[in-house]
Coordinates of C-alpha atoms and ligand atoms in Angstrom, one line a residue:
M207 CA 25.0 -11.1 44.6
T208 CA 23.8 -10.4 48.2
K209 CA 25.5 -7.7 50.5
I210 CA 25.3 -9.1 53.9
L211 CA 25.8 -7.0 57.3
V212 CA 26.9 -9.2 59.9
T213 CA 27.3 -7.5 63.3
G214 CA 29.4 -9.1 66.2
G215 CA 31.4 -10.7 63.4
A216 CA 34.4 -10.9 65.3
G217 CA 33.1 -13.0 68.3
F218 CA 32.7 -16.8 68.5
I219 CA 29.8 -17.7 66.3
G220 CA 29.7 -14.4 64.3
S221 CA 33.4 -15.2 62.8
N222 CA 32.6 -18.9 62.5
F223 CA 29.5 -17.8 60.5
I224 CA 31.2 -15.5 58.3
H225 CA 34.0 -18.4 57.2
Y226 CA 31.1 -20.5 56.6
W227 CA 28.9 -18.2 54.5
L228 CA 31.9 -17.0 52.4
K229 CA 33.0 -20.7 51.6
H230 CA 29.4 -21.7 50.7
H231 CA 28.3 -18.5 49.1
P232 CA 30.9 -17.4 46.5
E233 CA 28.5 -14.9 45.2
D234 CA 27.9 -13.0 48.2
E235 CA 29.8 -10.3 50.1
I236 CA 29.8 -9.6 53.8
L237 CA 30.5 -6.5 55.7
N238 CA 31.4 -7.2 59.5
L239 CA 30.3 -4.5 61.8
D240 CA 32.0 -5.0 65.4
A241 CA 32.9 -2.7 68.2
L242 CA 35.9 -5.0 69.2
T243 CA 34.9 -5.4 72.9
Y244 CA 37.2 -7.8 74.9
A245 CA 35.3 -10.7 73.1
G246 CA 35.9 -9.4 69.6
N247 CA 39.0 -10.5 67.9
L248 CA 40.2 -10.0 64.5
E249 CA 42.4 -13.0 64.6
N250 CA 39.2 -15.1 64.1
L251 CA 39.2 -13.5 60.7
R252 CA 42.9 -13.2 59.9
S253 CA 42.8 -15.9 57.0
I254 CA 39.9 -13.7 54.9
Q255 CA 41.5 -10.1 55.7
N256 CA 42.4 -9.9 52.2
N257 CA 39.2 -11.6 50.7
K258 CA 37.4 -9.1 48.2
R259 CA 34.2 -10.2 49.3
Y260 CA 34.7 -9.6 53.1
K261 CA 35.1 -6.2 54.8
F262 CA 35.4 -5.1 58.4
I263 CA 34.1 -1.8 59.8
Q264 CA 34.8 -1.1 63.6
G265 CA 31.6 0.4 65.4
D266 CA 29.1 0.2 68.0
I267 CA 25.6 -1.4 67.0
N268 CA 24.2 1.5 69.4
D269 CA 25.5 4.3 67.3
P270 CA 23.0 5.3 64.8
K271 CA 25.4 7.2 62.6
I272 CA 27.8 4.6 62.2
V273 CA 25.0 1.9 61.6
E274 CA 23.2 4.2 59.0
K275 CA 26.4 4.7 57.3
T276 CA 27.3 1.3 57.0
M277 CA 23.6 0.5 55.9
Q278 CA 24.3 2.6 53.1
K279 CA 27.2 0.3 51.4
G280 CA 24.4 -1.4 49.8
I281 CA 23.0 -3.8 52.5
E282 CA 20.3 -6.1 51.9
V283 CA 20.6 -8.5 54.5
V284 CA 21.3 -8.0 58.1
I285 CA 22.4 -10.8 60.8
N286 CA 22.5 -9.6 64.3
F287 CA 24.9 -11.6 66.3
A288 CA 26.5 -8.5 68.5
A289 CA 25.8 -8.9 71.9
E290 CA 27.3 -9.0 75.4
S291 CA 27.0 -12.6 75.8
H292 CA 28.5 -13.6 79.3
N293 CA 26.1 -14.1 82.1
D294 CA 28.8 -13.6 84.7
R295 CA 29.6 -10.3 83.4
A296 CA 25.8 -9.0 83.2
I297 CA 25.7 -9.7 87.3
V298 CA 28.5 -7.2 87.7
N299 CA 27.4 -4.7 84.9
P300 CA 23.8 -5.3 83.8
R301 CA 23.3 -1.8 82.1
L302 CA 26.0 -2.4 79.4
F303 CA 23.9 -5.6 78.4
F304 CA 20.7 -3.7 77.9
E305 CA 22.5 -1.0 76.0
T306 CA 23.9 -3.3 73.6
N307 CA 21.6 -6.0 73.7
V308 CA 18.3 -4.1 73.5
L309 CA 19.0 -0.5 72.4
G310 CA 21.9 -1.8 70.1
T311 CA 19.2 -4.2 68.4
Q312 CA 16.6 -1.3 68.2
T313 CA 19.1 1.0 66.3
L314 CA 19.9 -1.6 63.9
L315 CA 16.1 -2.3 63.4
A316 CA 15.3 1.2 63.0
A317 CA 18.2 1.4 60.4
S318 CA 17.1 -1.6 58.5
L319 CA 13.5 -0.4 58.2
K320 CA 14.8 2.9 56.8
K321 CA 17.1 0.8 54.2
K322 CA 14.2 -1.3 53.5
V323 CA 16.4 -4.6 53.6
K324 CA 15.2 -7.6 52.4
R325 CA 15.9 -9.6 55.6
F326 CA 16.7 -8.9 59.2
H327 CA 17.7 -12.0 61.1
H328 CA 18.3 -11.8 65.1
I329 CA 20.2 -14.3 67.0
S330 CA 18.8 -15.1 70.3
T331 CA 19.4 -17.7 73.0
C332 CA 17.2 -20.5 74.7
E333 CA 18.0 -18.6 77.8
V334 CA 14.8 -16.4 77.2
F335 CA 12.4 -19.1 78.3
G336 CA 13.9 -19.4 82.0
D337 CA 14.9 -22.5 83.4
L338 CA 13.6 -26.3 83.7
T339 CA 13.8 -28.4 86.7
L340 CA 16.5 -31.1 86.3
D341 CA 14.0 -33.9 85.8
S342 CA 11.3 -32.1 83.7
A343 CA 10.1 -34.0 80.6
Y344 CA 9.5 -30.5 79.0
A345 CA 11.3 -28.9 76.2
F346 CA 10.7 -25.1 75.2
K347 CA 8.8 -24.1 72.2
E348 CA 9.2 -21.1 70.2
N349 CA 6.2 -19.5 71.1
D350 CA 6.3 -20.2 74.9
P351 CA 6.3 -17.2 77.2
F352 CA 9.6 -15.6 77.9
S353 CA 10.6 -15.9 81.7
P354 CA 14.1 -14.7 82.0
R355 CA 15.8 -14.9 85.1
T356 CA 19.1 -13.2 84.7
P357 CA 20.2 -9.5 83.2
Y358 CA 21.8 -11.2 80.3
N359 CA 18.6 -13.5 79.5
A360 CA 16.3 -10.3 80.3
S361 CA 18.2 -8.2 77.7
K362 CA 18.0 -10.9 74.9
A363 CA 14.5 -11.5 75.6
S364 CA 13.7 -7.8 75.3
A365 CA 15.7 -7.6 72.0
N366 CA 13.1 -10.4 70.8
H367 CA 10.3 -8.4 71.7
A368 CA 11.7 -5.5 69.9
V369 CA 12.4 -7.6 66.8
M370 CA 8.9 -8.8 66.5
A371 CA 7.6 -5.4 67.2
Y372 CA 9.3 -4.1 64.2
Y373 CA 7.5 -6.9 62.1
H374 CA 4.2 -6.3 63.3
T375 CA 4.2 -2.6 63.6
Y376 CA 6.3 -1.7 60.6
G377 CA 6.4 -4.9 58.6
L378 CA 10.2 -5.3 58.8
P379 CA 11.0 -8.6 57.2
V380 CA 12.2 -10.4 60.3
T381 CA 13.2 -14.1 61.4
L382 CA 14.9 -15.0 64.7
S383 CA 16.4 -18.0 66.3
H384 CA 16.8 -19.2 69.7
C385 CA 20.0 -21.4 70.1
S386 CA 21.2 -23.5 72.7
N387 CA 24.7 -23.8 74.2
N388 CA 27.6 -23.4 71.4
Y389 CA 31.1 -25.0 71.5
G390 CA 33.7 -25.0 68.9
P391 CA 36.9 -22.9 67.6
Y392 CA 37.3 -19.3 68.6
Q393 CA 35.1 -19.4 71.8
F394 CA 36.6 -16.8 74.3
P395 CA 38.1 -18.9 77.1
E396 CA 35.6 -17.4 79.6
K397 CA 33.2 -20.0 78.4
I398 CA 33.1 -23.4 79.8
I399 CA 34.4 -25.5 77.5
P400 CA 37.4 -23.3 76.3
L401 CA 37.7 -22.4 80.0
F402 CA 38.2 -26.1 81.1
T403 CA 40.3 -27.0 78.1
T404 CA 42.8 -24.0 78.4
N405 CA 43.0 -24.7 82.1
L406 CA 44.0 -28.2 81.8
L407 CA 46.3 -27.5 78.8
R408 CA 48.2 -25.3 81.5
D409 CA 47.8 -27.8 84.4
K410 CA 45.3 -25.5 86.3
T411 CA 42.1 -26.9 88.2
L412 CA 38.7 -26.5 86.9
P413 CA 36.3 -24.0 88.5
L414 CA 32.8 -25.8 88.9
F415 CA 29.6 -24.0 90.1
K416 CA 28.6 -25.9 93.2
S417 CA 25.2 -27.0 91.4
S418 CA 27.4 -29.0 88.9
Q419 CA 24.6 -31.2 87.9
N420 CA 23.0 -28.1 86.1
K421 CA 22.6 -29.3 82.2
R422 CA 22.8 -27.6 79.2
E423 CA 21.9 -28.5 75.5
W424 CA 25.1 -28.5 73.4
I425 CA 25.6 -27.7 69.9
H426 CA 28.6 -27.4 67.6
V427 CA 29.1 -24.0 66.0
D428 CA 29.1 -25.4 62.5
D429 CA 25.6 -27.0 63.1
H430 CA 24.3 -23.6 64.5
C431 CA 25.7 -21.9 61.2
Q432 CA 23.9 -24.6 58.9
A433 CA 20.7 -24.1 60.9
L434 CA 21.0 -20.3 60.5
E435 CA 21.7 -20.8 56.6
A436 CA 18.5 -22.7 56.6
I437 CA 16.5 -19.8 58.1
L438 CA 17.9 -17.4 55.8
L439 CA 17.2 -19.3 52.7
K440 CA 14.0 -20.9 53.5
G441 CA 12.6 -19.6 56.8
K442 CA 9.3 -17.8 57.0
L443 CA 9.2 -14.0 57.9
G444 CA 7.8 -13.2 61.3
Q445 CA 8.7 -16.5 62.7
A446 CA 11.0 -17.8 65.3
Y447 CA 13.0 -21.1 64.9
N448 CA 14.4 -23.1 67.9
I449 CA 17.9 -24.4 67.2
G450 CA 19.1 -27.5 69.3
T451 CA 20.3 -30.9 69.2
G452 CA 18.6 -32.7 72.2
V453 CA 22.1 -33.4 73.4
E454 CA 22.4 -32.5 77.2
K455 CA 25.2 -32.8 79.5
S456 CA 25.9 -31.5 83.0
I457 CA 28.7 -29.2 83.9
E458 CA 30.0 -32.3 85.7
E459 CA 29.8 -34.4 83.0
I460 CA 31.8 -32.1 80.7
A461 CA 34.6 -31.8 83.5
N462 CA 34.8 -35.4 83.8
F463 CA 35.1 -36.0 80.0
L464 CA 37.8 -33.3 79.8
L465 CA 39.7 -34.8 83.1
A466 CA 39.7 -38.3 81.4
Y467 CA 40.9 -36.7 78.1
F468 CA 43.8 -35.0 79.6
H469 CA 44.6 -38.1 82.3
K470 CA 44.0 -35.9 85.1
P471 CA 42.6 -36.8 88.6
V472 CA 39.2 -36.0 89.9
S473 CA 41.1 -33.8 92.8
Y474 CA 41.6 -31.0 89.7
K475 CA 37.6 -30.2 90.2
N476 CA 37.4 -27.2 92.4
Y477 CA 33.7 -26.5 93.5
I478 CA 32.8 -22.8 93.7
P479 CA 29.7 -20.7 95.1
D480 CA 27.0 -20.7 92.4
R481 CA 26.5 -17.8 90.1
L482 CA 23.6 -15.5 91.3
G483 CA 20.3 -16.8 89.4
H484 CA 22.3 -19.7 88.1
D485 CA 19.7 -21.3 85.7
R486 CA 19.4 -25.3 86.4
R487 CA 18.6 -26.4 82.9
Y488 CA 17.3 -25.1 79.3
L489 CA 16.1 -27.4 76.7
L490 CA 14.7 -26.7 73.3
D491 CA 12.1 -28.5 71.2
S492 CA 13.6 -27.9 67.5
T493 CA 10.9 -30.0 65.9
K494 CA 9.8 -27.0 63.7
I495 CA 13.1 -26.2 62.1
K496 CA 13.8 -30.0 61.6
E497 CA 10.4 -30.3 59.7
T498 CA 9.6 -27.3 58.0
L499 CA 13.3 -26.4 56.8
N500 CA 14.8 -29.8 56.7
W501 CA 17.6 -29.0 59.1
Q502 CA 19.4 -31.8 61.4
P503 CA 22.6 -31.2 63.5
K504 CA 25.4 -33.2 62.2
I505 CA 28.4 -33.2 64.3
G506 CA 28.1 -35.7 67.4
F507 CA 28.7 -34.3 70.7
E508 CA 31.8 -36.5 71.5
T509 CA 33.2 -36.2 68.2
G510 CA 32.5 -32.3 68.0
L511 CA 34.2 -31.9 71.7
K512 CA 37.5 -33.9 70.7
Q513 CA 37.8 -31.7 67.5
T514 CA 37.4 -28.4 69.8
I515 CA 39.8 -29.7 72.4
A516 CA 42.4 -30.7 69.6
W517 CA 41.8 -26.9 67.9
Y518 CA 42.7 -25.4 71.5
Q519 CA 45.8 -27.7 71.6
E520 CA 46.9 -26.6 68.4
N521 CA 45.9 -22.9 68.9
S522 CA 47.7 -21.7 72.1
A523 CA 48.8 -18.7 70.2
W524 CA 45.2 -17.5 69.5
W525 CA 44.1 -18.0 73.3
A526 CA 47.0 -17.3 75.4
P527 CA 47.0 -13.6 74.7
L528 CA 43.2 -13.6 75.9
L529 CA 43.8 -14.9 79.5
Ligands
NAD1329 N1 27.7 -18.5 72.7 C1 26.5 -19.3 73.0 O1 26.5 -20.4 73.3 C2 25.1 -18.7 72.4 C3 24.1 -19.4 72.4 C4 22.9 -18.7 71.9 C5 22.7 -17.5 71.6 N2 24.0 -16.9 71.4 C6 23.9 -15.4 70.9 O2 24.8 -15.4 69.7 C7 25.4 -14.2 69.8 C8 26.9 -14.4 69.3 O3 27.5 -15.1 70.7 P1 29.1 -15.4 70.8 O4 29.1 -16.5 71.8 O5 29.7 -15.4 69.6 O6 29.4 -14.0 71.4 P2 30.9 -13.1 71.7 O7 30.6 -12.5 72.9 O8 32.1 -14.3 71.3 O9 30.9 -12.2 70.6 C9 30.2 -11.0 70.4 C10 30.7 -10.0 69.5 O10 29.8 -8.9 69.5 C11 30.7 -7.8 69.5 N3 29.9 -6.6 70.3 C12 29.7 -6.5 71.8 N4 29.3 -5.4 71.8 C13 29.0 -4.8 70.5 C14 28.4 -3.5 70.2 N5 27.8 -2.8 70.8 N6 28.4 -3.2 68.8 C15 29.1 -4.0 67.8 N7 29.7 -5.1 68.4 C16 29.5 -5.5 69.8 C17 31.9 -8.1 70.4 O11 33.2 -7.4 70.1 C18 32.1 -9.5 69.8 O12 32.9 -9.5 68.7 C19 24.9 -13.3 70.9 O13 23.7 -12.6 70.2 C20 24.6 -14.2 71.8 O14 23.7 -13.8 72.7 C21 25.2 -17.4 71.9

C-alpha cells in the first residue's frame, strides 16, 4: 500500500487522475490537498467522497504549516498538479501565478525532503519551451532550453528549475513531465474545448483569437493519466518526460469541428483580438516515454472529442453553475 499526496486534485487533470489511480491501484490511498480556487470543484470527486481510500484536505500548497501537517499523515509519494493554470488570467494577475506555481512548488519540495518521500512527481507543460513557427519541422525535446513567453509559462518553467534543483542539490527523488494540451471531462469551461462546447449548447457564438491558425497538440486526459502511471511506476529519477500525441489541431479546426457537430453556421465564429504574448504553436517529441516506458496514447482525437462533447451534453448540472 502506498499513501499518495495529490495536490490540486479538485481540478481538471488532478481529479481525473484520482479516479484513474483509485480504480487501477486498489491497494493505494490518496490524500487530496487543494485550495479550492475557482478552478477546484469537489463535484469532480463526488462519486468517491465516501471511499475509505480517499481523503480531501482543503489547503494552500504555499502554506508550509498545512503542507507539513499533511505530509505527516504517512505520505510516501507526492504528485503536484496544483497550479494556477489559465494563461489569460496570468496576464491580469501574474503575481498569483508565481506565488502558487513557483513558491507553492518550493514549499512542497521542502516538506517532501523533510518527510523523505520516495517520489516527488511534478506536472509541467509543453509551454515552458516557448513557441514554434506554424511551419516548423521541429518538436521540443525534454532537455531543450526553456524559453517561456508568458507569465504562466514562466512560472511553470521556474517551478521545473526548482524541482531539478532539489534533485541535484539535496537528492530528492523527483520526476517531471511536460504534457501537451489536455481535453476531457471536468475541464473548467474557460478552456477552449469546454468553452466552445458549452457556448454552442447555449446557442452562443465562439470567441476565437484572431490568430486562429495557431495550433495546439491535443491529448485526452485519460492518456495523460496512463502516461503519469508509467512514469510513477517505471520512470527514472531526475528525468523529465514529454507526454504528447503528435496530433495537432488549430483553434479554427476545433471551432469548425464543433460547429459541424452542432449543425451551426460559420457565422457563429466571433473573432476577437489576440491574447498578449499568444504563442503560435507547441509540439513535443514524445519518443523518450514511448521507447523507454512503453507508453502510447490510445484515444484518437475525433473519438475523444466526441466523447468529451457528449459528456458536456449530459452534465450541464456540472458546468452551468460555473459560468
Ligand atoms: N490543462 C492542460 O491542458 C495542461 C497541460 C499541461 C500541463 N498542465 C498542468 O497540469 C496541472 C493541472 O492542470 P489543470 O488543467 O487540471 O488545472 P485546473 O486549473 O483545472 O486545476 C488546478 C487545481 O489546483 C488547485 N489550486 C490552485 N492553487 C492552489 C494552491 N495554492 N494550493 C492548492 N491547490 C491549488 C485548484 O483549486 C484546482 O483544483 C497544472 O500544473 C497545469 O499547469 C495542464
